[in-house]
Amino acid sequence: MFATGDDQAARMRHELHTPLTSILAYTRLLRDDLPPGVVGDGAACLDAIDRNAQRLERYVDSVVLPLAATGTPTDREGTTDLVAVLRDAVDLARRVAVAGAVSIHADLPDSAPVAVDEMICRHLVGQLVLWLAVAAPARAHVEITLHRDPAPTIDARVVPHTDLTAAPQRRPTEDQPRPTAEIRVAQAVAALCGGQIRLDDAAFRLTLPSSALVPTSR
């Protein structure tokens, strides 16, 4: 789906918009078939699907496709402070994680410049941190560390409440946070920026470039 080539942006538009359009259309058909005034679980579920599909569609149009069309920016030093972006993402995640009594701690340097557009950087970091905070079990702890060298890297993992006072144990596979469609798109976006997202059990590692490479001619 994300193969390189002159028509990369067109391929991404087709591959990403086709299923989203189908989801939105079918969801609204099902919603229209419900009796008037129905507000049960079925209606709420359809509304949630529609809302999430619209959000993903906006993300594709505002971040993924423009990035694919322009390619990697020309050589330049870091322009976005990853520390500031991560602080904001953690603040938001803490407000969301209150419901599950999940604590979040971030160990950050003074600054960590990256050569990624700020809006794109906020999308990537925000989605990953929020995904981990929401997927964490009740009373768990999320540990986040930002390393500057050898490349700006965010390491984050969930420590379940039972592991806080016991020896770390591998959680059963079925209990692991599963990547959402938005996280899979974020992985592709990170790659287009010259970075990488690695998911491992209840953890993620996001690496971003401190300077962008000059794009090669096609």
PDB file of C-alpha atoms in Angstrom:
ATOM      1  CA  MET A   1       0.000   0.000   0.000  1.00  0.00           C
ATOM      2  CA  PHE A   2       2.841   2.382   0.780  1.00  0.00           C
ATOM      3  CA  ALA A   3       5.099   1.371  -2.098  1.00  0.00           C
ATOM      4  CA  THR A   4       7.338   4.087  -3.489  1.00  0.00           C
ATOM      5  CA  GLY A   5       6.782   5.573  -6.914  1.00  0.00           C
ATOM      6  CA  ASP A   6       5.593   8.685  -8.735  1.00  0.00           C
ATOM      7  CA  ASP A   7       1.962   7.810  -7.986  1.00  0.00           C
ATOM      8  CA  GLN A   8       2.494   7.098  -4.291  1.00  0.00           C
ATOM      9  CA  ALA A   9       0.094   9.798  -3.109  1.00  0.00           C
ATOM     10  CA  ALA A  10      -2.598   8.579  -5.530  1.00  0.00           C
ATOM     11  CA  ARG A  11      -2.161   5.004  -4.329  1.00  0.00           C
ATOM     12  CA  MET A  12      -2.418   6.053  -0.706  1.00  0.00           C
ATOM     13  CA  ARG A  13      -5.518   8.130  -1.398  1.00  0.00           C
ATOM     14  CA  HIS A  14      -7.224   5.180  -3.064  1.00  0.00           C
ATOM     15  CA  GLU A  15      -6.148   2.559  -0.528  1.00  0.00           C
ATOM     16  CA  LEU A  16      -7.070   4.659   2.514  1.00  0.00           C
ATOM     17  CA  HIS A  17     -10.205   6.423   1.294  1.00  0.00           C
ATOM     18  CA  THR A  18     -11.895   3.395  -0.278  1.00  0.00           C
ATOM     19  CA  PRO A  19     -12.439   1.439   2.959  1.00  0.00           C
ATOM     20  CA  LEU A  20     -13.237   4.603   4.926  1.00  0.00           C
ATOM     21  CA  THR A  21     -15.893   5.625   2.409  1.00  0.00           C
ATOM     22  CA  SER A  22     -17.414   2.144   2.565  1.00  0.00           C
ATOM     23  CA  ILE A  23     -17.446   2.179   6.370  1.00  0.00           C
ATOM     24  CA  LEU A  24     -19.090   5.602   6.526  1.00  0.00           C
ATOM     25  CA  ALA A  25     -21.715   4.762   3.907  1.00  0.00           C
ATOM     26  CA  TYR A  26     -22.672   1.389   5.385  1.00  0.00           C
ATOM     27  CA  THR A  27     -22.746   2.737   8.941  1.00  0.00           C
ATOM     28  CA  ARG A  28     -25.115   5.526   7.948  1.00  0.00           C
ATOM     29  CA  LEU A  29     -27.359   3.081   6.065  1.00  0.00           C
ATOM     30  CA  LEU A  30     -27.621   0.950   9.199  1.00  0.00           C
ATOM     31  CA  ARG A  31     -28.283   4.059  11.286  1.00  0.00           C
ATOM     32  CA  ASP A  32     -31.092   5.141   8.941  1.00  0.00           C
ATOM     33  CA  ASP A  33     -32.732   1.714   9.283  1.00  0.00           C
ATOM     34  CA  LEU A  34     -33.077   2.056  13.040  1.00  0.00           C
ATOM     35  CA  PRO A  35     -36.545   3.003  14.316  1.00  0.00           C
ATOM     36  CA  PRO A  36     -36.950   6.717  15.183  1.00  0.00           C
ATOM     37  CA  GLY A  37     -35.928   7.601  18.707  1.00  0.00           C
ATOM     38  CA  VAL A  38     -33.766   4.505  19.273  1.00  0.00           C
ATOM     39  CA  VAL A  39     -30.853   5.383  21.564  1.00  0.00           C
ATOM     40  CA  GLY A  40     -29.696   1.926  22.654  1.00  0.00           C
ATOM     41  CA  ASP A  41     -26.288   0.282  22.445  1.00  0.00           C
ATOM     42  CA  GLY A  42     -26.683  -0.402  18.729  1.00  0.00           C
ATOM     43  CA  ALA A  43     -27.219   3.262  17.885  1.00  0.00           C
ATOM     44  CA  ALA A  44     -24.356   4.346  20.140  1.00  0.00           C
ATOM     45  CA  CYS A  45     -22.036   1.804  18.511  1.00  0.00           C
ATOM     46  CA  LEU A  46     -22.909   3.003  15.008  1.00  0.00           C
ATOM     47  CA  ASP A  47     -22.374   6.624  16.067  1.00  0.00           C
ATOM     48  CA  ALA A  48     -18.948   5.729  17.480  1.00  0.00           C
ATOM     49  CA  ILE A  49     -17.935   3.953  14.254  1.00  0.00           C
ATOM     50  CA  ASP A  50     -19.054   6.936  12.178  1.00  0.00           C
ATOM     51  CA  ARG A  51     -17.243   9.403  14.442  1.00  0.00           C
ATOM     52  CA  ASN A  52     -13.979   7.434  14.432  1.00  0.00           C
ATOM     53  CA  ALA A  53     -14.065   6.916  10.663  1.00  0.00           C
ATOM     54  CA  GLN A  54     -14.524  10.663  10.120  1.00  0.00           C
ATOM     55  CA  ARG A  55     -11.598  11.414  12.439  1.00  0.00           C
ATOM     56  CA  LEU A  56      -9.355   8.981  10.595  1.00  0.00           C
ATOM     57  CA  GLU A  57     -10.474  10.438   7.263  1.00  0.00           C
ATOM     58  CA  ARG A  58      -9.488  13.947   8.415  1.00  0.00           C
ATOM     59  CA  TYR A  59      -6.105  12.628   9.588  1.00  0.00           C
ATOM     60  CA  VAL A  60      -5.492  10.976   6.214  1.00  0.00           C
ATOM     61  CA  ASP A  61      -6.365  14.170   4.320  1.00  0.00           C
ATOM     62  CA  SER A  62      -4.496  16.616   6.566  1.00  0.00           C
ATOM     63  CA  VAL A  63      -1.366  14.593   7.363  1.00  0.00           C
ATOM     64  CA  VAL A  64      -0.812  11.400   5.399  1.00  0.00           C
ATOM     65  CA  LEU A  65      -1.622  12.500   1.850  1.00  0.00           C
ATOM     66  CA  PRO A  66       0.169  15.901   1.950  1.00  0.00           C
ATOM     67  CA  LEU A  67       3.250  14.197   3.351  1.00  0.00           C
ATOM     68  CA  ALA A  68       3.177  11.494   0.696  1.00  0.00           C
ATOM     69  CA  ALA A  69       2.744  14.098  -2.057  1.00  0.00           C
ATOM     70  CA  THR A  70       5.648  16.302  -0.968  1.00  0.00           C
ATOM     71  CA  GLY A  71       7.996  13.522   0.130  1.00  0.00           C
ATOM     72  CA  THR A  72      10.828  13.972   2.612  1.00  0.00           C
ATOM     73  CA  PRO A  73      11.727  17.673   3.082  1.00  0.00           C
ATOM     74  CA  THR A  74      15.077  18.971   1.966  1.00  0.00           C
ATOM     75  CA  ASP A  75      18.089  18.818   4.261  1.00  0.00           C
ATOM     76  CA  ARG A  76      17.572  20.930   7.382  1.00  0.00           C
ATOM     77  CA  GLU A  77      18.192  20.800  11.093  1.00  0.00           C
ATOM     78  CA  GLY A  78      15.501  20.004  13.640  1.00  0.00           C
ATOM     79  CA  THR A  79      12.679  22.545  13.739  1.00  0.00           C
ATOM     80  CA  THR A  80      10.242  21.006  16.241  1.00  0.00           C
ATOM     81  CA  ASP A  81      11.035  20.555  19.912  1.00  0.00           C
ATOM     82  CA  LEU A  82      10.005  16.989  20.698  1.00  0.00           C
ATOM     83  CA  VAL A  83      10.111  17.741  24.436  1.00  0.00           C
ATOM     84  CA  ALA A  84       7.374  20.381  24.162  1.00  0.00           C
ATOM     85  CA  VAL A  85       5.271  18.087  21.971  1.00  0.00           C
ATOM     86  CA  LEU A  86       5.642  15.170  24.370  1.00  0.00           C
ATOM     87  CA  ARG A  87       4.780  17.324  27.412  1.00  0.00           C
ATOM     88  CA  ASP A  88       1.491  18.348  25.802  1.00  0.00           C
ATOM     89  CA  ALA A  89       0.717  14.760  24.809  1.00  0.00           C
ATOM     90  CA  VAL A  90       1.378  13.533  28.351  1.00  0.00           C
ATOM     91  CA  ASP A  91      -0.788  16.292  29.867  1.00  0.00           C
ATOM     92  CA  LEU A  92      -3.713  15.246  27.648  1.00  0.00           C
ATOM     93  CA  ALA A  93      -3.171  11.542  28.326  1.00  0.00           C
ATOM     94  CA  ARG A  94      -3.145  12.160  32.088  1.00  0.00           C
ATOM     95  CA  ARG A  95      -6.571  13.792  31.910  1.00  0.00           C
ATOM     96  CA  VAL A  96      -7.930  10.848  29.930  1.00  0.00           C
ATOM     97  CA  ALA A  97      -6.225   8.233  32.131  1.00  0.00           C
ATOM     98  CA  VAL A  98      -7.837   9.540  35.325  1.00  0.00           C
ATOM     99  CA  ALA A  99     -10.863   7.309  34.722  1.00  0.00           C
ATOM    100  CA  GLY A 100      -8.713   4.186  34.997  1.00  0.00           C
ATOM    101  CA  ALA A 101      -6.472   5.546  37.771  1.00  0.00           C
ATOM    102  CA  VAL A 102      -3.511   5.178  35.407  1.00  0.00           C
ATOM    103  CA  SER A 103      -0.432   7.199  36.337  1.00  0.00           C
ATOM    104  CA  ILE A 104       1.979   8.563  33.729  1.00  0.00           C
ATOM    105  CA  HIS A 105       5.564   9.685  34.284  1.00  0.00           C
ATOM    106  CA  ALA A 106       7.826  11.213  31.640  1.00  0.00           C
ATOM    107  CA  ASP A 107      11.615  11.554  31.940  1.00  0.00           C
ATOM    108  CA  LEU A 108      12.595  14.345  29.540  1.00  0.00           C
ATOM    109  CA  PRO A 109      15.763  16.244  28.581  1.00  0.00           C
ATOM    110  CA  ASP A 110      15.781  20.040  28.233  1.00  0.00           C
ATOM    111  CA  SER A 111      15.133  19.867  24.496  1.00  0.00           C
ATOM    112  CA  ALA A 112      15.195  17.453  21.577  1.00  0.00           C
ATOM    113  CA  PRO A 113      14.844  19.069  18.132  1.00  0.00           C
ATOM    114  CA  VAL A 114      13.505  16.916  15.306  1.00  0.00           C
ATOM    115  CA  ALA A 115      13.194  17.635  11.587  1.00  0.00           C
ATOM    116  CA  VAL A 116       9.467  16.883  11.429  1.00  0.00           C
ATOM    117  CA  ASP A 117       6.616  19.312  10.864  1.00  0.00           C
ATOM    118  CA  GLU A 118       5.079  20.236  14.237  1.00  0.00           C
ATOM    119  CA  MET A 119       1.524  19.231  13.285  1.00  0.00           C
ATOM    120  CA  ILE A 120       2.690  15.828  12.069  1.00  0.00           C
ATOM    121  CA  CYS A 121       4.864  15.393  15.153  1.00  0.00           C
ATOM    122  CA  ARG A 122       1.920  16.167  17.445  1.00  0.00           C
ATOM    123  CA  HIS A 123      -0.273  13.665  15.592  1.00  0.00           C
ATOM    124  CA  LEU A 124       2.311  10.895  15.917  1.00  0.00           C
ATOM    125  CA  VAL A 125       3.257  11.485  19.549  1.00  0.00           C
ATOM    126  CA  GLY A 126      -0.268  12.273  20.701  1.00  0.00           C
ATOM    127  CA  GLN A 127      -1.790   9.156  19.156  1.00  0.00           C
ATOM    128  CA  LEU A 128       0.867   6.844  20.574  1.00  0.00           C
ATOM    129  CA  VAL A 129       0.806   8.225  24.115  1.00  0.00           C
ATOM    130  CA  LEU A 130      -2.991   8.325  24.211  1.00  0.00           C
ATOM    131  CA  TRP A 131      -3.230   4.786  22.794  1.00  0.00           C
ATOM    132  CA  LEU A 132      -0.965   3.447  25.536  1.00  0.00           C
ATOM    133  CA  ALA A 133      -2.729   5.376  28.307  1.00  0.00           C
ATOM    134  CA  VAL A 134      -6.187   4.211  27.220  1.00  0.00           C
ATOM    135  CA  ALA A 135      -5.073   0.605  26.657  1.00  0.00           C
ATOM    136  CA  ALA A 136      -3.355   0.362  30.061  1.00  0.00           C
ATOM    137  CA  PRO A 137      -5.183  -1.734  32.690  1.00  0.00           C
ATOM    138  CA  ALA A 138      -6.671  -0.060  35.756  1.00  0.00           C
ATOM    139  CA  ARG A 139      -4.141   1.354  38.253  1.00  0.00           C
ATOM    140  CA  ALA A 140      -1.256   0.680  35.886  1.00  0.00           C
ATOM    141  CA  HIS A 141       1.714   3.008  35.407  1.00  0.00           C
ATOM    142  CA  VAL A 142       2.974   4.340  32.068  1.00  0.00           C
ATOM    143  CA  GLU A 143       6.707   5.077  31.949  1.00  0.00           C
ATOM    144  CA  ILE A 144       7.952   7.387  29.182  1.00  0.00           C
ATOM    145  CA  THR A 145      11.584   8.281  28.474  1.00  0.00           C
ATOM    146  CA  LEU A 146      12.868  10.588  25.766  1.00  0.00           C
ATOM    147  CA  HIS A 147      16.466  10.002  24.605  1.00  0.00           C
ATOM    148  CA  ARG A 148      18.329  12.555  22.489  1.00  0.00           C
ATOM    149  CA  ASP A 149      21.176  10.311  21.309  1.00  0.00           C
ATOM    150  CA  PRO A 150      21.992   8.660  19.010  1.00  0.00           C
ATOM    151  CA  ALA A 151      18.625   9.820  17.585  1.00  0.00           C
ATOM    152  CA  PRO A 152      15.588  11.437  19.228  1.00  0.00           C
ATOM    153  CA  THR A 153      13.671   8.440  20.578  1.00  0.00           C
ATOM    154  CA  ILE A 154      10.617   8.060  22.804  1.00  0.00           C
ATOM    155  CA  ASP A 155      10.433   4.801  24.760  1.00  0.00           C
ATOM    156  CA  ALA A 156       7.141   4.145  26.557  1.00  0.00           C
ATOM    157  CA  ARG A 157       5.772   1.085  28.313  1.00  0.00           C
ATOM    158  CA  VAL A 158       2.903   0.037  30.568  1.00  0.00           C
ATOM    159  CA  VAL A 159       3.723  -1.404  33.972  1.00  0.00           C
ATOM    160  CA  PRO A 160       0.604  -3.207  35.295  1.00  0.00           C
ATOM    161  CA  HIS A 161      -0.334  -2.561  38.924  1.00  0.00           C
ATOM    162  CA  THR A 162       0.542  -6.146  39.889  1.00  0.00           C
ATOM    163  CA  ASP A 163       4.074  -5.680  38.511  1.00  0.00           C
ATOM    164  CA  LEU A 164       4.820  -2.548  40.527  1.00  0.00           C
ATOM    165  CA  THR A 165       5.625  -4.619  43.619  1.00  0.00           C
ATOM    166  CA  ALA A 166       6.556  -7.900  41.942  1.00  0.00           C
ATOM    167  CA  ALA A 167       9.124  -9.168  39.480  1.00  0.00           C
ATOM    168  CA  PRO A 168       8.220  -8.130  35.883  1.00  0.00           C
ATOM    169  CA  GLN A 169       6.303 -10.804  34.018  1.00  0.00           C
ATOM    170  CA  ARG A 170       5.272 -11.027  30.413  1.00  0.00           C
ATOM    171  CA  ARG A 171       1.578 -10.317  30.025  1.00  0.00           C
ATOM    172  CA  PRO A 172      -0.588 -12.828  28.127  1.00  0.00           C
ATOM    173  CA  THR A 173      -0.896 -12.058  24.441  1.00  0.00           C
ATOM    174  CA  GLU A 174      -4.653 -11.525  24.640  1.00  0.00           C
ATOM    175  CA  ASP A 175      -4.125  -8.785  27.260  1.00  0.00           C
ATOM    176  CA  GLN A 176      -1.764  -6.730  25.091  1.00  0.00           C
ATOM    177  CA  PRO A 177      -2.955  -3.376  23.708  1.00  0.00           C
ATOM    178  CA  ARG A 178      -3.732  -3.967  20.045  1.00  0.00           C
ATOM    179  CA  PRO A 179      -2.711  -1.344  17.442  1.00  0.00           C
ATOM    180  CA  THR A 180      -5.659   0.595  16.070  1.00  0.00           C
ATOM    181  CA  ALA A 181      -6.082   1.634  12.441  1.00  0.00           C
ATOM    182  CA  GLU A 182      -4.807   5.089  13.360  1.00  0.00           C
ATOM    183  CA  ILE A 183      -1.650   3.616  14.889  1.00  0.00           C
ATOM    184  CA  ARG A 184      -0.977   1.618  11.732  1.00  0.00           C
ATOM    185  CA  VAL A 185      -1.364   4.784   9.669  1.00  0.00           C
ATOM    186  CA  ALA A 186       0.956   6.582  12.110  1.00  0.00           C
ATOM    187  CA  GLN A 187       3.609   3.932  11.464  1.00  0.00           C
ATOM    188  CA  ALA A 188       3.475   4.694   7.743  1.00  0.00           C
ATOM    189  CA  VAL A 189       3.617   8.456   8.384  1.00  0.00           C
ATOM    190  CA  ALA A 190       6.649   8.068  10.672  1.00  0.00           C
ATOM    191  CA  ALA A 191       8.417   6.101   7.943  1.00  0.00           C
ATOM    192  CA  LEU A 192       7.708   8.852   5.395  1.00  0.00           C
ATOM    193  CA  CYS A 193       9.298  11.347   7.818  1.00  0.00           C
ATOM    194  CA  GLY A 194      12.439   9.220   8.059  1.00  0.00           C
ATOM    195  CA  GLY A 195      11.471   7.811  11.456  1.00  0.00           C
ATOM    196  CA  GLN A 196      10.163   4.538  12.814  1.00  0.00           C
ATOM    197  CA  ILE A 197       7.501   3.261  15.203  1.00  0.00           C
ATOM    198  CA  ARG A 198       8.052  -0.101  16.874  1.00  0.00           C
ATOM    199  CA  LEU A 199       5.348  -1.758  18.945  1.00  0.00           C
ATOM    200  CA  ASP A 200       6.299  -4.448  21.435  1.00  0.00           C
ATOM    201  CA  ASP A 201       3.743  -5.860  23.867  1.00  0.00           C
ATOM    202  CA  ALA A 202       2.447  -2.988  26.036  1.00  0.00           C
ATOM    203  CA  ALA A 203       5.069  -0.558  24.754  1.00  0.00           C
ATOM    204  CA  PHE A 204       6.149   1.577  21.834  1.00  0.00           C
ATOM    205  CA  ARG A 205       9.343   3.165  20.560  1.00  0.00           C
ATOM    206  CA  LEU A 206       9.160   6.213  18.293  1.00  0.00           C
ATOM    207  CA  THR A 207      12.365   7.369  16.598  1.00  0.00           C
ATOM    208  CA  LEU A 208      12.428  10.606  14.596  1.00  0.00           C
ATOM    209  CA  PRO A 209      15.224  12.241  12.582  1.00  0.00           C
ATOM    210  CA  SER A 210      17.108  15.212  14.008  1.00  0.00           C
ATOM    211  CA  SER A 211      17.783  16.358  10.444  1.00  0.00           C
ATOM    212  CA  ALA A 212      16.026  15.497   7.214  1.00  0.00           C
ATOM    213  CA  LEU A 213      17.784  13.866   4.298  1.00  0.00           C
ATOM    214  CA  VAL A 214      17.823  15.294   0.802  1.00  0.00           C
ATOM    215  CA  PRO A 215      15.310  13.303  -1.247  1.00  0.00           C
ATOM    216  CA  THR A 216      16.782  11.247  -4.059  1.00  0.00           C
ATOM    217  CA  SER A 217      15.551  11.876  -7.599  1.00  0.00           C
ATOM    218  CA  ARG A 218      13.030   9.380  -8.909  1.00  0.00           C
TER     219      ARG A 218
END
